[in-house]
Amino acid sequence: MIIASKKPIEEIIQEVKDYKRLLILGCNECVTVCEAGGKKEVEVLASALRMHFIKAGKEKKIDERTLERQCDHEYLEEIRDVIDQYDAVLSLACGVGVQFTAEKYHSTPLLPGVNTCFLGANEQRGLWTERCQACGSCVLARTGGICPISRCAKRVMNGPCGGSGRGKCEINKELDCAWQLIIDRLRDLGRLDDYEIVAPIKDWSTERAGGPRKVVREDVQV
Amino acid sequence: MSLRTLDELKASGELRTSSKLEKIFKMGHLAVTSECGPPRGSDPKAVTEKAEMIKNHVDAINTTDNQTAVTRMSSLAACIHLKQMGLEPVLQMVTRDRNRIALQSDILGAASFNINNMLCLSGDHQSFGDCKQGQNVHDLDSMQLIQTVRRMRDEGKFLGGDDIKRPPDIFVGAAANPFADPFEIRVPRLAKKIACGAEFIQTQCIYNLDKFEEWMRRVRERGLHEKVFIMAGMTPMKSAGMAKYMKNRVPGMDVPDEVIARLSGVPKEKQAQEGIDMCVEAIQRLKEVEGISGFHIMAIEWEEKVPEIVERSGLYPRPQI
Amino acid sequence: MRLKCPANFRIIRLPCTGKIDVIHILRAFEKGADGVYVVGCMEGDCHFKSGNFRARKRVEQAAKILDKIGVGGERVKMYNLSSGEGPLFAQYSIEMDKKIRELGPNPVKVALQAKKNAA
Ligand code: SF4
Ligand code: SF4
């Protein structure tokens, strides 16, 4: 899923301070699961902002709402009848949700309330780690199911680099070296010989290098 | 390998480039290279003065490419300074900072100055250097860079498939770290670099001679020493403090405790000399190892000691070509 | 057993302190409370294993937020005691009462009242 982290409240206060009527808009998907922008976080942020501005003697209306998804027309329509009541929307969805909401409600300023970080997994309670950079042409079949693009600090396709030591990456002793993991897994799968197959020069045009991307599926279009 | 004269070598048709380094290897000599780290400024003297100190004692000089990710004068510019002094440069190139357009373009630039050697590397991560907030590129990795140069040279083609007018005439090298983990793939990794087209190898600094010899044994087992010229990497220790730093801080470095103990065992003012002695002893021991084709002496900011090391190791005078 | 507790606080019962969330604490302040303290079982004695540890973390989170918005993180506190320790319960409430009196009233409440008076 998409992993986000909360923006510091000081930063949010700065961003919203000039708007009188504010809607804090959460999202029920990824940001709920990673505890950055779901209903709970909306409640806490709204309460904190209300207190802050009351204390500062500023009159503000701060409302809360959480949609099923902010990356879908259908759910975004649910706020159409109330959007005019606000001077700005603070969206706690990922960057996609913020933008999609902004596109739909063109004349309302949209502010991000989270930092969208990466595509990752919930390794344990309170710990999320990166697993994929959406390169658009998955190589996991050749790398023992471990992604060298998102998990190697140099995204080397024929690793490990010379800095790998005791299973850890050269940039941080707490970070597993992706290539150590790849080799361990190839060995366990009995496919260590595959290590000597040289990974071809990657076509990065399916990654962000190729410009904004699109997936078109005529078979499901109506 | 028995020695051959240059004429015999030329007649054999084994030469692939105009590189002097290639000739030295293929004539059967133990080659000696060293390096010049370009300065953090634009004064060419920082390169030329270092080169002056070592030029009679080495066959070729590497110029590092923003080593440890610290911004410096470009390695290509430094190579050109060396070339203008009539010396033989080895252009180091990392994949960290340039995409495939820039890499190919710099390869052509180097070739236009008749720079005939290159070392393909991935480069230390930028978090070690002075631009921690910068992007890294890694469009290609070091193996793919080797393939790229070989393709440009041998097929006369760009990666995009177009023909190159006057292809580069470059002898291609790569690095190997016999000490990085996992050890079991260290030799397969070398095999992979050779398969990509590496013609010579400069290794990481060697302090753990036993482990290095074990690696060489496995290299010979697969006959890889016959497919590539392996230069053992040597860096003399200046002090026990440096040894400890290398052990604990430098990624991929294997410094056994005995090395630190030996340096610590002599008074501070004698540690530098002890470090030189240890380096000379190591070279003498490794000269006897089958499959070693030369030494790459990296005396970092200590270039003035290179002549002494070369002479005392019995590697002087250098062959004239 | 007669215990002398300050009379100016309201007890909200929870099945386990693990039930408490940051928002409950913040709401109390929004509604004008001057301080909030959470009393859980002794650490390690939670019937639900880690309820009181969670409560402690949430109290810490609430304190952080209160600090950042200028209400003051010292206004919330977590205490632990076991069920038989009535006197300790009383002692904690006295301690909290004293602390909050030192800190003065909740600035949010003060601001709200000032606004009401002006109107
Ligand atoms: S190879 Fe590409 S698509 Fe596959 S996990 Fe890695 S970044 Fe994602
Ligand atoms: S140590 Fe491993 S993970 Fe880190 S950059 Fe090198 S190969 Fe990649």
Short mmCIF file of C-alpha atoms in Angstrom, two decimals, chain A residues 27-178:
data_model
loop_
_atom_site.label_atom_id
_atom_site.label_comp_id
_atom_site.label_asym_id
_atom_site.label_seq_id
_atom_site.Cartn_x
_atom_site.Cartn_y
_atom_site.Cartn_z
CA CYS A 27 -9.29 8.76 3.47
CA ASN A 28 -10.31 5.28 4.48
CA GLU A 29 -7.72 3.37 2.51
CA CYS A 30 -3.92 3.20 2.75
CA VAL A 31 -3.50 6.23 5.00
CA THR A 32 -5.96 4.73 7.46
CA VAL A 33 -4.01 1.50 7.62
CA CYS A 34 -0.71 3.30 8.09
CA GLU A 35 -2.31 5.54 10.69
CA ALA A 36 -1.51 8.84 9.03
CA GLY A 37 -4.76 10.09 7.52
CA GLY A 38 -7.78 8.05 8.52
CA LYS A 39 -10.81 9.04 10.58
CA LYS A 40 -8.89 8.89 13.84
CA GLU A 41 -6.12 11.14 12.63
CA VAL A 42 -8.68 13.56 11.22
CA GLU A 43 -10.37 13.79 14.63
CA VAL A 44 -7.17 14.38 16.51
CA LEU A 45 -5.87 16.96 14.07
CA ALA A 46 -9.19 18.80 13.97
CA SER A 47 -9.40 18.93 17.74
CA ALA A 48 -5.82 20.15 18.07
CA LEU A 49 -6.28 22.84 15.40
CA ARG A 50 -9.53 24.03 16.95
CA MET A 51 -7.86 24.41 20.32
CA HIS A 52 -4.87 26.13 18.83
CA PHE A 53 -6.90 28.73 17.00
CA ILE A 54 -9.33 29.34 19.87
CA LYS A 55 -6.35 29.97 22.09
CA ALA A 56 -4.86 32.29 19.50
CA GLY A 57 -8.16 34.19 19.42
CA LYS A 58 -8.88 33.28 15.80
CA GLU A 59 -12.40 32.42 14.81
CA LYS A 60 -12.44 29.30 12.66
CA LYS A 61 -14.81 26.63 11.58
CA ILE A 62 -12.97 23.34 11.38
CA ASP A 63 -14.98 20.35 10.22
CA GLU A 64 -14.12 16.70 9.77
CA ARG A 65 -14.99 14.21 7.11
CA THR A 66 -13.48 10.94 5.96
CA LEU A 67 -14.20 9.45 2.56
CA GLU A 68 -13.97 5.86 1.47
CA ARG A 69 -11.30 6.89 -1.07
CA GLN A 70 -10.07 10.17 -2.44
CA CYS A 71 -8.70 8.62 -5.60
CA ASP A 72 -12.13 7.76 -7.00
CA HIS A 73 -14.70 10.08 -8.56
CA GLU A 74 -17.54 8.28 -6.92
CA TYR A 75 -16.54 8.95 -3.33
CA LEU A 76 -15.29 12.45 -3.98
CA GLU A 77 -18.76 13.35 -5.23
CA GLU A 78 -20.01 12.91 -1.67
CA ILE A 79 -18.68 16.30 -0.65
CA ARG A 80 -19.96 18.22 -3.66
CA ASP A 81 -22.90 19.68 -1.78
CA VAL A 82 -20.77 20.94 1.11
CA ILE A 83 -17.58 22.02 -0.59
CA ASP A 84 -18.73 25.62 -0.97
CA GLN A 85 -18.96 25.97 2.77
CA TYR A 86 -15.15 25.87 3.03
CA ASP A 87 -12.31 28.20 2.19
CA ALA A 88 -9.87 25.30 1.98
CA VAL A 89 -9.63 21.55 2.31
CA LEU A 90 -6.81 19.93 4.25
CA SER A 91 -6.59 16.45 2.81
CA LEU A 92 -4.98 13.67 4.80
CA ALA A 93 -4.99 11.36 1.80
CA CYS A 94 -1.81 10.46 -0.10
CA GLY A 95 -0.57 12.82 -2.80
CA VAL A 96 -2.88 11.10 -5.26
CA GLY A 97 -5.96 11.80 -3.16
CA VAL A 98 -4.98 15.42 -2.58
CA GLN A 99 -4.55 16.01 -6.29
CA PHE A 100 -7.65 14.17 -7.35
CA THR A 101 -9.71 16.17 -4.89
CA ALA A 102 -8.10 19.35 -6.16
CA GLU A 103 -8.91 18.45 -9.75
CA LYS A 104 -12.52 17.87 -8.86
CA TYR A 105 -12.98 21.01 -6.79
CA HIS A 106 -11.05 23.41 -8.88
CA SER A 107 -11.82 26.61 -7.02
CA THR A 108 -11.12 25.32 -3.51
CA PRO A 109 -7.53 25.42 -2.24
CA LEU A 110 -6.30 21.94 -1.33
CA LEU A 111 -3.54 21.43 1.22
CA PRO A 112 -1.69 18.21 2.00
CA GLY A 113 -1.78 17.08 5.61
CA VAL A 114 0.57 14.11 5.22
CA ASN A 115 3.89 13.41 3.54
CA THR A 116 3.45 10.59 1.06
CA CYS A 117 6.49 8.37 1.44
CA PHE A 118 6.56 5.13 -0.52
CA LEU A 119 4.95 1.85 -1.49
CA GLY A 120 5.52 -0.45 1.38
CA ALA A 121 4.39 -3.03 3.84
CA ASN A 122 3.47 -3.01 7.49
CA GLU A 123 6.42 -4.95 8.84
CA GLN A 124 5.26 -4.70 12.41
CA ARG A 125 3.08 -2.39 14.44
CA GLY A 126 4.45 1.10 13.90
CA LEU A 127 7.03 0.07 11.29
CA TRP A 128 6.49 0.42 7.57
CA THR A 129 9.19 -0.31 5.01
CA GLU A 130 9.58 0.24 1.31
CA ARG A 131 9.13 -2.60 -1.16
CA CYS A 132 8.47 -1.21 -4.63
CA GLN A 133 9.15 1.90 -6.69
CA ALA A 134 6.62 1.12 -9.37
CA CYS A 135 9.23 0.83 -12.11
CA GLY A 136 6.59 -0.41 -14.52
CA SER A 137 8.50 -3.51 -15.54
CA CYS A 138 8.87 -5.89 -12.65
CA VAL A 139 12.09 -7.90 -12.36
CA LEU A 140 11.21 -9.84 -9.20
CA ALA A 141 11.17 -13.14 -11.08
CA ARG A 142 14.90 -12.77 -11.63
CA THR A 143 15.86 -11.48 -8.22
CA GLY A 144 14.48 -14.07 -5.87
CA GLY A 145 11.38 -12.00 -5.21
CA ILE A 146 13.36 -9.13 -3.68
CA CYS A 147 13.34 -5.79 -5.42
CA PRO A 148 16.79 -4.29 -6.09
CA ILE A 149 15.27 -1.03 -7.24
CA SER A 150 13.46 -0.10 -4.08
CA ARG A 151 15.60 -1.94 -1.56
CA CYS A 152 19.15 -1.29 -2.77
CA ALA A 153 20.44 2.21 -2.06
CA LYS A 154 22.07 2.30 -5.51
CA ARG A 155 19.43 0.26 -7.27
CA VAL A 156 22.17 -1.91 -8.75
CA MET A 157 20.76 -4.57 -11.03
CA ASN A 158 23.86 -6.75 -10.73
CA GLY A 159 24.77 -6.46 -7.09
CA PRO A 160 25.93 -6.37 -4.46
CA CYS A 161 28.21 -3.37 -4.65
CA GLY A 162 31.54 -3.41 -2.86
CA GLY A 163 30.06 -1.78 0.22
CA SER A 164 27.95 -4.70 1.40
CA GLY A 165 29.16 -5.95 4.76
CA ARG A 166 27.78 -8.50 7.22
CA GLY A 167 24.53 -8.51 5.33
CA LYS A 168 24.02 -4.79 5.74
CA CYS A 169 24.05 -1.91 3.31
CA GLU A 170 26.96 0.50 3.17
CA ILE A 171 24.75 3.46 3.93
CA ASN A 172 23.36 2.19 7.21
CA LYS A 173 24.29 -0.71 9.47
CA GLU A 174 20.62 -1.26 10.30
CA LEU A 175 19.53 -1.62 6.71
CA ASP A 176 19.63 -5.05 5.09
CA CYS A 177 21.63 -5.18 1.88
CA ALA A 178 19.07 -6.05 -0.76
#
